[in-house]
Structures are given as structure tokens and as C-alpha cells.
Amino acid sequence: MQAQSQTRYSDEELAEFKAIIDAKLAEARKQLQFYLDQLSEQTNSEDGKLRGLDDGTGTMANEELHRLASRQQQLIQHLENALLRIQNKVYGICRVTGELISAERLRIVPHTTLSIHAKQNR
């Protein structure tokens, strides 16, 4: 458990967070590839092109897939940034208060840069 005077997480704690982030990163990349495959399939299929001409549902589905892929790309970037913070041993430090973000919060949202207190005061 972290002491009040602790200014950063220990190497062991950082290793635990890295494992969590690595798992989330693998899942996010897998999900992104799924969206990209779906987009490619819709773009390249003759059936999809014909349906797209008939009504706007193909366009709406395409836009939704683009939105989901974009969100996944953002998540991947945030997770990769978190890995850099681990590497630099500044992971888990709130960018507003400078205090440690609770380990419980980091386990749930491992890419966060704000403590609950800082997030609520935004």
C-alpha cells in the first residue's frame, strides 16, 4: 500500500501497471484491426458498393466504423503514452496536483493523467 509521503510508484508497482497496459493495448490493437478489416471489406465488396448507392445505411455504417476506429487509435496512443511515463518513472503522478493517482483508479483507467480530485474540479 502506498504511504502518504510516496512521490512515485515503486518499480514493482510500475511493472504491475505495465502488465495491465500491455494487455489493454493488445486488446485495443485487435479491436482496431477488426474495425479496419470491416471498413476494408465494405469498401471492396461489390455488394456493399451497390447497397451504398441505394440508401444511406452503408454510409452511416462506414462513418460509425471510422468513428470507432478513430477512438481506438486515440486509446492506443494514450496507452502508449502511459508506457512512456512508466519507462520514465513518472507514471501515476497527477498532472494537475503533482500527487500520486490512486492505484485503484490506475487499474481501472491505466492511461489517466488526472487524480479523481483533479478530474472532478475540471
PDB file of C-alpha atoms in Angstrom:
ATOM      1  CA  MET A   1       0.000   0.000   0.000  1.00  0.00           C
ATOM      2  CA  GLN A   2       1.252   3.483  -0.754  1.00  0.00           C
ATOM      3  CA  ALA A   3       2.418   5.779   2.010  1.00  0.00           C
ATOM      4  CA  GLN A   4       1.274   9.395   2.061  1.00  0.00           C
ATOM      5  CA  SER A   5       4.834  10.606   1.551  1.00  0.00           C
ATOM      6  CA  GLN A   6       5.421   8.384  -1.501  1.00  0.00           C
ATOM      7  CA  THR A   7       6.157  10.556  -4.530  1.00  0.00           C
ATOM      8  CA  ARG A   8       6.202   7.815  -7.173  1.00  0.00           C
ATOM      9  CA  TYR A   9       5.262   4.202  -7.603  1.00  0.00           C
ATOM     10  CA  SER A  10       7.870   1.505  -6.963  1.00  0.00           C
ATOM     11  CA  ASP A  11       9.374  -0.498  -9.806  1.00  0.00           C
ATOM     12  CA  GLU A  12       7.237  -3.478  -8.743  1.00  0.00           C
ATOM     13  CA  GLU A  13       4.075  -1.375  -8.871  1.00  0.00           C
ATOM     14  CA  LEU A  14       5.115   0.078 -12.232  1.00  0.00           C
ATOM     15  CA  ALA A  15       5.622  -3.473 -13.542  1.00  0.00           C
ATOM     16  CA  GLU A  16       2.063  -4.346 -12.455  1.00  0.00           C
ATOM     17  CA  PHE A  17       0.668  -1.295 -14.254  1.00  0.00           C
ATOM     18  CA  LYS A  18       2.764  -2.094 -17.339  1.00  0.00           C
ATOM     19  CA  ALA A  19       1.245  -5.574 -17.489  1.00  0.00           C
ATOM     20  CA  ILE A  20      -2.265  -4.090 -17.283  1.00  0.00           C
ATOM     21  CA  ILE A  21      -1.468  -1.570 -20.025  1.00  0.00           C
ATOM     22  CA  ASP A  22       0.172  -4.183 -22.252  1.00  0.00           C
ATOM     23  CA  ALA A  23      -2.972  -6.329 -22.037  1.00  0.00           C
ATOM     24  CA  LYS A  24      -5.266  -3.372 -22.779  1.00  0.00           C
ATOM     25  CA  LEU A  25      -3.001  -2.299 -25.637  1.00  0.00           C
ATOM     26  CA  ALA A  26      -3.120  -5.755 -27.230  1.00  0.00           C
ATOM     27  CA  GLU A  27      -6.914  -5.774 -26.975  1.00  0.00           C
ATOM     28  CA  ALA A  28      -7.191  -2.223 -28.373  1.00  0.00           C
ATOM     29  CA  ARG A  29      -4.955  -3.089 -31.342  1.00  0.00           C
ATOM     30  CA  LYS A  30      -7.010  -6.218 -32.011  1.00  0.00           C
ATOM     31  CA  GLN A  31     -10.221  -4.180 -31.909  1.00  0.00           C
ATOM     32  CA  LEU A  32      -8.749  -1.511 -34.206  1.00  0.00           C
ATOM     33  CA  GLN A  33      -7.735  -4.186 -36.724  1.00  0.00           C
ATOM     34  CA  PHE A  34     -11.282  -5.554 -36.626  1.00  0.00           C
ATOM     35  CA  TYR A  35     -12.710  -2.109 -37.458  1.00  0.00           C
ATOM     36  CA  LEU A  36     -10.159  -1.574 -40.231  1.00  0.00           C
ATOM     37  CA  ASP A  37     -10.951  -5.006 -41.685  1.00  0.00           C
ATOM     38  CA  GLN A  38     -14.678  -4.178 -41.621  1.00  0.00           C
ATOM     39  CA  LEU A  39     -14.040  -0.876 -43.396  1.00  0.00           C
ATOM     40  CA  SER A  40     -11.888  -2.567 -46.000  1.00  0.00           C
ATOM     41  CA  GLU A  41     -14.495  -5.259 -46.565  1.00  0.00           C
ATOM     42  CA  GLN A  42     -17.269  -2.683 -47.029  1.00  0.00           C
ATOM     43  CA  THR A  43     -15.155  -0.599 -49.370  1.00  0.00           C
ATOM     44  CA  ASN A  44     -14.022  -3.508 -51.529  1.00  0.00           C
ATOM     45  CA  SER A  45     -17.197  -5.568 -51.740  1.00  0.00           C
ATOM     46  CA  GLU A  46     -19.417  -5.080 -54.801  1.00  0.00           C
ATOM     47  CA  ASP A  47     -22.492  -5.776 -52.689  1.00  0.00           C
ATOM     48  CA  GLY A  48     -21.504  -3.012 -50.277  1.00  0.00           C
ATOM     49  CA  LYS A  49     -20.966  -0.550 -53.140  1.00  0.00           C
ATOM     50  CA  LEU A  50     -24.364  -1.288 -54.660  1.00  0.00           C
ATOM     51  CA  ARG A  51     -26.171  -1.067 -51.322  1.00  0.00           C
ATOM     52  CA  GLY A  52     -24.389   2.197 -50.600  1.00  0.00           C
ATOM     53  CA  LEU A  53     -25.841   3.661 -53.769  1.00  0.00           C
ATOM     54  CA  ASP A  54     -29.350   2.557 -52.881  1.00  0.00           C
ATOM     55  CA  ASP A  55     -29.533   4.092 -49.437  1.00  0.00           C
ATOM     56  CA  GLY A  56     -27.521   5.909 -46.820  1.00  0.00           C
ATOM     57  CA  THR A  57     -27.205   2.986 -44.412  1.00  0.00           C
ATOM     58  CA  GLY A  58     -23.874   1.927 -45.893  1.00  0.00           C
ATOM     59  CA  THR A  59     -22.563   5.449 -45.462  1.00  0.00           C
ATOM     60  CA  MET A  60     -23.818   5.596 -41.887  1.00  0.00           C
ATOM     61  CA  ALA A  61     -22.203   2.242 -41.086  1.00  0.00           C
ATOM     62  CA  ASN A  62     -18.967   3.423 -42.691  1.00  0.00           C
ATOM     63  CA  GLU A  63     -18.994   6.629 -40.659  1.00  0.00           C
ATOM     64  CA  GLU A  64     -19.628   4.670 -37.471  1.00  0.00           C
ATOM     65  CA  LEU A  65     -16.731   2.315 -38.220  1.00  0.00           C
ATOM     66  CA  HIS A  66     -14.470   5.311 -38.905  1.00  0.00           C
ATOM     67  CA  ARG A  67     -15.531   6.851 -35.582  1.00  0.00           C
ATOM     68  CA  LEU A  68     -14.895   3.623 -33.681  1.00  0.00           C
ATOM     69  CA  ALA A  69     -11.513   3.141 -35.379  1.00  0.00           C
ATOM     70  CA  SER A  70     -10.544   6.717 -34.540  1.00  0.00           C
ATOM     71  CA  ARG A  71     -11.471   6.195 -30.881  1.00  0.00           C
ATOM     72  CA  GLN A  72      -9.390   3.009 -30.780  1.00  0.00           C
ATOM     73  CA  GLN A  73      -6.430   4.862 -32.304  1.00  0.00           C
ATOM     74  CA  GLN A  74      -6.760   7.537 -29.605  1.00  0.00           C
ATOM     75  CA  LEU A  75      -6.908   4.887 -26.874  1.00  0.00           C
ATOM     76  CA  ILE A  76      -3.824   3.166 -28.297  1.00  0.00           C
ATOM     77  CA  GLN A  77      -1.956   6.498 -28.300  1.00  0.00           C
ATOM     78  CA  HIS A  78      -2.967   7.185 -24.675  1.00  0.00           C
ATOM     79  CA  LEU A  79      -1.850   3.687 -23.620  1.00  0.00           C
ATOM     80  CA  GLU A  80       1.473   4.066 -25.459  1.00  0.00           C
ATOM     81  CA  ASN A  81       1.990   7.416 -23.725  1.00  0.00           C
ATOM     82  CA  ALA A  82       1.308   5.712 -20.388  1.00  0.00           C
ATOM     83  CA  LEU A  83       4.024   3.149 -21.198  1.00  0.00           C
ATOM     84  CA  LEU A  84       6.447   6.026 -21.833  1.00  0.00           C
ATOM     85  CA  ARG A  85       5.534   7.516 -18.452  1.00  0.00           C
ATOM     86  CA  ILE A  86       6.253   4.127 -16.849  1.00  0.00           C
ATOM     87  CA  GLN A  87       9.589   3.952 -18.644  1.00  0.00           C
ATOM     88  CA  ASN A  88      10.426   7.474 -17.388  1.00  0.00           C
ATOM     89  CA  LYS A  89       9.172   6.548 -13.891  1.00  0.00           C
ATOM     90  CA  VAL A  90       6.658   9.400 -13.802  1.00  0.00           C
ATOM     91  CA  TYR A  91       3.610   7.179 -14.271  1.00  0.00           C
ATOM     92  CA  GLY A  92       0.708   7.705 -11.905  1.00  0.00           C
ATOM     93  CA  ILE A  93       1.511  11.293 -10.991  1.00  0.00           C
ATOM     94  CA  CYS A  94      -1.413  13.683 -11.462  1.00  0.00           C
ATOM     95  CA  ARG A  95      -0.546  16.386 -13.996  1.00  0.00           C
ATOM     96  CA  VAL A  96      -2.609  18.950 -12.053  1.00  0.00           C
ATOM     97  CA  THR A  97      -1.857  18.257  -8.386  1.00  0.00           C
ATOM     98  CA  GLY A  98       1.517  16.513  -8.711  1.00  0.00           C
ATOM     99  CA  GLU A  99       0.320  13.867  -6.262  1.00  0.00           C
ATOM    100  CA  LEU A 100       0.044  10.148  -6.875  1.00  0.00           C
ATOM    101  CA  ILE A 101      -3.122   8.951  -8.578  1.00  0.00           C
ATOM    102  CA  SER A 102      -4.676   6.126  -6.580  1.00  0.00           C
ATOM    103  CA  ALA A 103      -3.632   2.638  -7.660  1.00  0.00           C
ATOM    104  CA  GLU A 104      -7.309   1.638  -7.792  1.00  0.00           C
ATOM    105  CA  ARG A 105      -8.008   4.369 -10.361  1.00  0.00           C
ATOM    106  CA  LEU A 106      -4.942   3.417 -12.411  1.00  0.00           C
ATOM    107  CA  ARG A 107      -6.021  -0.219 -12.509  1.00  0.00           C
ATOM    108  CA  ILE A 108      -9.388   0.841 -13.968  1.00  0.00           C
ATOM    109  CA  VAL A 109      -8.171   3.670 -16.247  1.00  0.00           C
ATOM    110  CA  PRO A 110      -4.452   2.929 -16.697  1.00  0.00           C
ATOM    111  CA  HIS A 111      -3.860   5.778 -19.137  1.00  0.00           C
ATOM    112  CA  THR A 112      -5.267   8.514 -16.905  1.00  0.00           C
ATOM    113  CA  THR A 113      -3.131  11.531 -16.029  1.00  0.00           C
ATOM    114  CA  LEU A 114      -5.576  13.035 -13.534  1.00  0.00           C
ATOM    115  CA  SER A 115      -6.477  12.066  -9.994  1.00  0.00           C
ATOM    116  CA  ILE A 116     -10.170  11.803  -9.139  1.00  0.00           C
ATOM    117  CA  HIS A 117      -9.912  15.115  -7.250  1.00  0.00           C
ATOM    118  CA  ALA A 118      -8.368  16.922 -10.238  1.00  0.00           C
ATOM    119  CA  LYS A 119     -10.880  15.344 -12.637  1.00  0.00           C
ATOM    120  CA  GLN A 120     -13.840  16.447 -10.505  1.00  0.00           C
ATOM    121  CA  ASN A 121     -12.507  20.012 -10.281  1.00  0.00           C
ATOM    122  CA  ARG A 122     -12.189  20.439 -14.056  1.00  0.00           C
TER     123      ARG A 122
END
